[in-house]
Short mmCIF file of C-alpha atoms in Angstrom, two decimals:
data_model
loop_
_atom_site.label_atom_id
_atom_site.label_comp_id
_atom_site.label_asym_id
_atom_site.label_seq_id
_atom_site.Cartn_x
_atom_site.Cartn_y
_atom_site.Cartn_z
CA UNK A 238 181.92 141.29 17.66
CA UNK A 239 184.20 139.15 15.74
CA UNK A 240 185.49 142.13 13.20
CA UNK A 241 185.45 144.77 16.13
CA UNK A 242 187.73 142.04 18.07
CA UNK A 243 190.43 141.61 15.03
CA UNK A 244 190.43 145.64 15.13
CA UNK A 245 190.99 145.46 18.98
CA UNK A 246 194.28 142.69 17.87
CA UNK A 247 195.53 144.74 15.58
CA UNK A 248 195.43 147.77 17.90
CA UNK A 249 196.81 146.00 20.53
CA UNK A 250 199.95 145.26 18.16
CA UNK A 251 200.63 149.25 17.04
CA UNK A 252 199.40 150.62 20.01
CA UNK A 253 199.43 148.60 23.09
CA UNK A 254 199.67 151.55 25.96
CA UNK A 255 197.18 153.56 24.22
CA UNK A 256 194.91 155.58 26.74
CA UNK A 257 192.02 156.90 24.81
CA UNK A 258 189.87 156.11 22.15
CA UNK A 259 186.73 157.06 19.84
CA UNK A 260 184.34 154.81 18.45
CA UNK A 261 183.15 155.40 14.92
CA UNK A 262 180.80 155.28 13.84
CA UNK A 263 177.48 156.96 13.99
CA UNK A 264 175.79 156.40 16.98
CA UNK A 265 177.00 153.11 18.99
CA UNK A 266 174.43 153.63 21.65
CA UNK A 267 171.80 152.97 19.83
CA UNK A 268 172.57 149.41 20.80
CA UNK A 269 170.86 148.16 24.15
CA UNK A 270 173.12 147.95 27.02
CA UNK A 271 173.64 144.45 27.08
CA UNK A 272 175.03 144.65 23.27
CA UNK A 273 177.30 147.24 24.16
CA UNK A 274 178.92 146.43 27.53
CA UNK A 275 180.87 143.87 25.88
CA UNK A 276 182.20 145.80 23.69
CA UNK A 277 183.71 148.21 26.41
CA UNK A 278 185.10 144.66 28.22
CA UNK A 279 186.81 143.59 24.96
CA UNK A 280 188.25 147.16 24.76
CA UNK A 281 189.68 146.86 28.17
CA UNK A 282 190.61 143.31 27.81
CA UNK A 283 192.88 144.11 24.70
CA UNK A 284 193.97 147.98 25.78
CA UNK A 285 194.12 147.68 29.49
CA UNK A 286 195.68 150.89 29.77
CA UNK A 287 192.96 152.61 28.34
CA UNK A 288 191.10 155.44 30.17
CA UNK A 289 189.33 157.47 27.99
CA UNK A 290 186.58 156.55 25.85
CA UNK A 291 184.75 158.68 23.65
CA UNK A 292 181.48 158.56 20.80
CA UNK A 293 178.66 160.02 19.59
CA UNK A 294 174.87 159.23 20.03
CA UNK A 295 171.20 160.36 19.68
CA UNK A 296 168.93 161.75 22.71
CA UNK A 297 166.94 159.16 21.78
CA UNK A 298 169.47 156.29 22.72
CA UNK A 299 169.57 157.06 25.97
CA UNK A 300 166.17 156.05 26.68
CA UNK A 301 166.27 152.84 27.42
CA UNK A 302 169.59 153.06 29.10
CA UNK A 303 169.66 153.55 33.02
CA UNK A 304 171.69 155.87 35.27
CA UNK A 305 172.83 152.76 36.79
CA UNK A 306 173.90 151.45 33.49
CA UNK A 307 175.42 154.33 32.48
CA UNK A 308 177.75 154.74 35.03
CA UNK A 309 178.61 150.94 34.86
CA UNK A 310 180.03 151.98 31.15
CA UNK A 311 181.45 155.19 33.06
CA UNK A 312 183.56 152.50 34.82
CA UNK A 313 185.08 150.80 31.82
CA UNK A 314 185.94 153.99 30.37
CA UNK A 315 182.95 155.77 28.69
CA UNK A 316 184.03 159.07 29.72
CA UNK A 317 182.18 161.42 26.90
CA UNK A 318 179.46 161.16 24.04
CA UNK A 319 178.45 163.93 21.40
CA UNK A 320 174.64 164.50 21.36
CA UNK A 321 173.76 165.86 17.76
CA UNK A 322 170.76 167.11 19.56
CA UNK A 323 170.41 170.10 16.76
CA UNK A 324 167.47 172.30 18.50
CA UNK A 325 165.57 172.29 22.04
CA UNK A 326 162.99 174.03 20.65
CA UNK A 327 160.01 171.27 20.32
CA UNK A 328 158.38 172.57 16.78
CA UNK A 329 161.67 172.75 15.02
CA UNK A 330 162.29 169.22 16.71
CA UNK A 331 158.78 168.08 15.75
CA UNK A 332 159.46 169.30 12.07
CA UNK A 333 162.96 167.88 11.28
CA UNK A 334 161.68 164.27 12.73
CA UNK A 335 164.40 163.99 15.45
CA UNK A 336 161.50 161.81 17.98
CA UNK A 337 162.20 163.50 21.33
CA UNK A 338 161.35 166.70 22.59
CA UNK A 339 163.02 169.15 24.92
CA UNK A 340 161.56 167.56 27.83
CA UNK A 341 163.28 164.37 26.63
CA UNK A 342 166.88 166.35 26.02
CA UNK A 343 166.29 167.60 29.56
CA UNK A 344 165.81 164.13 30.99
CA UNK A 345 168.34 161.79 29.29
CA UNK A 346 171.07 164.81 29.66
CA UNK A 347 170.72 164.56 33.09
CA UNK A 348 170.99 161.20 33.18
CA UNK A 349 174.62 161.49 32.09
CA UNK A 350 175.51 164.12 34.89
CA UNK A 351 174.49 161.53 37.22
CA UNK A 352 176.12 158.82 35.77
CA UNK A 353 179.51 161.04 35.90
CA UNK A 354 179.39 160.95 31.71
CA UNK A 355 180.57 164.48 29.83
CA UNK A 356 178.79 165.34 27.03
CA UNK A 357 178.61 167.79 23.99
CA UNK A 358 175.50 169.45 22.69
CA UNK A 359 175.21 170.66 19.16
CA UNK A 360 173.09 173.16 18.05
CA UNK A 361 171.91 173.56 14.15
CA UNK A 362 172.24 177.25 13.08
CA UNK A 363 169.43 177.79 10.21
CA UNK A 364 167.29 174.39 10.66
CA UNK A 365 163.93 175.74 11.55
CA UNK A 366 164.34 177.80 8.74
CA UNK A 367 162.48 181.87 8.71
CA UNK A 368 159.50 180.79 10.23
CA UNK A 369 160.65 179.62 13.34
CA UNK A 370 164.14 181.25 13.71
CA UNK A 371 164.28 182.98 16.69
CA UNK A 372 162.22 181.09 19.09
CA UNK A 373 164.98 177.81 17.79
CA UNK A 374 168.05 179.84 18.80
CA UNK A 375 165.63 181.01 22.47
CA UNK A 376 164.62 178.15 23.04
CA UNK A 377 167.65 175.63 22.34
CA UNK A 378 169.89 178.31 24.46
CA UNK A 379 167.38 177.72 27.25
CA UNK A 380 167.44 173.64 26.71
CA UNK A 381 171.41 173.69 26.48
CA UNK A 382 171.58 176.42 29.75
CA UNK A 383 169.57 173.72 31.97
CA UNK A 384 171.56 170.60 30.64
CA UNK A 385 175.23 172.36 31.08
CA UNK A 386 177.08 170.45 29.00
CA UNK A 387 181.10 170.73 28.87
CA UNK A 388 180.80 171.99 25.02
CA UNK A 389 178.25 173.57 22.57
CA UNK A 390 178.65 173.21 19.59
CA UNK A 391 177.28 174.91 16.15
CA UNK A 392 177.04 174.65 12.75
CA UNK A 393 175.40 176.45 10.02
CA UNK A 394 172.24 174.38 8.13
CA UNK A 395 173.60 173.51 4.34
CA UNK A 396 171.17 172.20 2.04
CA UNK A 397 172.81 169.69 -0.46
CA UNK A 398 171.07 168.40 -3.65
CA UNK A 399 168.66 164.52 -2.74
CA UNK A 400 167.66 166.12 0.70
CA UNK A 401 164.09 166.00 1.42
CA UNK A 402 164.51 169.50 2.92
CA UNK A 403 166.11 170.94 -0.11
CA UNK A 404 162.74 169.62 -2.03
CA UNK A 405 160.90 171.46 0.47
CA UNK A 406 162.51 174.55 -0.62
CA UNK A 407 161.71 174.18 -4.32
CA UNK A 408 158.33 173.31 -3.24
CA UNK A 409 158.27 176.43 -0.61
CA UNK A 410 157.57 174.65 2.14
CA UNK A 411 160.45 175.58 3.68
CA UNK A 412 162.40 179.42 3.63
CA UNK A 413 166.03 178.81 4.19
CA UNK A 414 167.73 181.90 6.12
CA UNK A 415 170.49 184.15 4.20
CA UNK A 416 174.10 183.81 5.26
CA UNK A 417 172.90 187.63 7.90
CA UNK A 418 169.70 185.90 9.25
CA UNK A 419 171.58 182.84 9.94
CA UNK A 420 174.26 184.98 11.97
CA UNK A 421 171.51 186.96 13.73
CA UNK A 422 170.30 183.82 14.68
CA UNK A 423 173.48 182.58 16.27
CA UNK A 424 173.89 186.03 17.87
CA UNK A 425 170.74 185.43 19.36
CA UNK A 426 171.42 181.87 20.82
CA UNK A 427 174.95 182.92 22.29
CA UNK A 428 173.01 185.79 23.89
CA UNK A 429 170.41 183.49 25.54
CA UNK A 430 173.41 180.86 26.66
CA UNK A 431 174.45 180.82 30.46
CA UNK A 432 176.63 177.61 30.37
CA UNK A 433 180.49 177.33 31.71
CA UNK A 434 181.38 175.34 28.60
CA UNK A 435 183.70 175.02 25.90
CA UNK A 436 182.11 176.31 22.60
CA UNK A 437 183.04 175.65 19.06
CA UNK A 438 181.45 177.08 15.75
CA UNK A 439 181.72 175.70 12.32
CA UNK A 440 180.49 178.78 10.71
CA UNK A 441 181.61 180.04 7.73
CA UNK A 442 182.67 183.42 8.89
CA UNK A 443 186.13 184.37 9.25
CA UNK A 444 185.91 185.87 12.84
CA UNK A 445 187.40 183.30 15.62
CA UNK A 446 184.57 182.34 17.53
CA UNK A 447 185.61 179.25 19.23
CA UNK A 448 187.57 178.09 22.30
CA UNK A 449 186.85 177.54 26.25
CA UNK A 450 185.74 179.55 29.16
CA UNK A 451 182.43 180.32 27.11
CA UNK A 452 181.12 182.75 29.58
CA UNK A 453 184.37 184.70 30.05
CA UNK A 454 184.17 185.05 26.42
CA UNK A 455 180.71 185.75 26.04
CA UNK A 456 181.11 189.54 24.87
CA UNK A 457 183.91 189.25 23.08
CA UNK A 458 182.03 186.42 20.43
CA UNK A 459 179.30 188.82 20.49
CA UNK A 460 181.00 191.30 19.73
CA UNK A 461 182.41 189.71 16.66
CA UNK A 462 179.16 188.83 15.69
CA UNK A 463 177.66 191.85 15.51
CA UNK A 464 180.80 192.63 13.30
CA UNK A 465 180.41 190.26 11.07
CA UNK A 466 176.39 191.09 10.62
CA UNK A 467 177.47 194.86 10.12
CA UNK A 468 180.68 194.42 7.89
CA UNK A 469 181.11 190.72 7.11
CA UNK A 470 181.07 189.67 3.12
CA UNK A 471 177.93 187.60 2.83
CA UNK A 472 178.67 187.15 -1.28
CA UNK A 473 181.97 185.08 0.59
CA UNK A 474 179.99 183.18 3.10
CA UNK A 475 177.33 182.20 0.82
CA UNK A 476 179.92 181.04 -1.53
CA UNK A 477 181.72 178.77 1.03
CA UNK A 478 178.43 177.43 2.18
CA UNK A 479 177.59 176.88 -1.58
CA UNK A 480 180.91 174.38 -2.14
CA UNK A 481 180.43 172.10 0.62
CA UNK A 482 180.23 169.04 0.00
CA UNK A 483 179.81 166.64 2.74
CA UNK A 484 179.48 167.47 5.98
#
């Protein structure tokens, strides 16, 4: 508390009327409620103008947070949290060690519609691999359709060298898609998506997939899609994926 506090000083010095803010890093709320309400009072105490607070977390810290509690950090300006929730598909869950299951995405997510709390859903484009590819994209459309979240996100699976799932591939335990199975695969989850949201890709296709209004959209992404499967360079797209290096 002490370091977050000096931050909170010097913010207060450059920025005294500031209205929003993110907290980095990781997931905050994995700490209990009681750890992290003070941290929201300290925010306000030192930025009393602020409004607009936003993070990331896991499914899994929501669990031992009430609605009740939730919408007590609703009031001191937790207004949206990214859920890096990856898949709603419970074997590719099960198999990439996340620890909840779709019932528990379903459950915590609405937990944050009743505490008034926006939140983002991501969804992992490639990460249950060939053998369980198309019931991921099903499946997760039909988790993130039920939870309506303000924005879905994606990005594409990229193995980097020291991963345990990268070992699984040299072992062939695991069959990583091509750069056209992996855009089938997001063809197919747009398809089974119903949600008004916002939706943003991180693909590494040239087409311009993202942007709001996700249903009025719907055909036209799809559309570009099945463009991209038919025409797209995959050489290109394999080579992008190829020189990332972080995240």
């Amino acid at each position: 508390m002490e370091l977050i506090e000096e931050d909170l000083q010097e913010l207060k010095k450059i920025a005294p009327h500031v209205k929003t803010i993110q907290l980095l890093s990781a997931n905050p709320l994995v700490m209990t409620y009681n750890k992290f309400k003070p941290i929201l009072e300290k925010i306000n105490e030192y930025l009393p103008e602020i409004e607009y607070i936003y993070t990331q977390t896991r499914v899994s810290d929501l669990r031992n947070k009430t609605v009740e509690e939730l919408e007590s950090l609703n009031e001191l300006g937790l207004r949206e949290i990214s859920l890096g929730v990856e898949s709603g598909d419970d074997w590719t869950l099960k198999r990439v060690n996340k620890g909840y299951t779709s019932e528990d995405i379903i459950e915590q997510c609405g937990k944050l519609t009743d505490a008034g709390i926006d939140f983002w859903m991501s969804f992992l484009n490639g990460v249950a691999g060939k053998e369980r590819s198309m019931d991921h994209a099903i499946n997760s459309a039909e988790i993130f359709t039920q939870c309506d979240p303000m924005l879905v996100g994606t990005g594409g699976l990229t193995l980097f060298p020291g991963t345990p799932l990268l070992e699984e591939v040299h072992k062939g335990e695991f069959s990583p898609l091509n750069e056209k199975e992996m855009l089938v695969e997001l063809k197919t989850f747009v398809e089974h998506l119903n949600c008004d949201c916002d939706f943003i890709t991180h693909h590494t296709v040239s087409a311009s997939l993202s942007g709001p209004n996700f249903l009025d959209r719907k055909d036209e992404i799809l559309n570009a899609l099945n463009n991209e499967i038919e025409h797209g360079d995959m050489d290109k797209y394999a080579e992008i994926r190829r020189n990332k290096r972080s995240l």
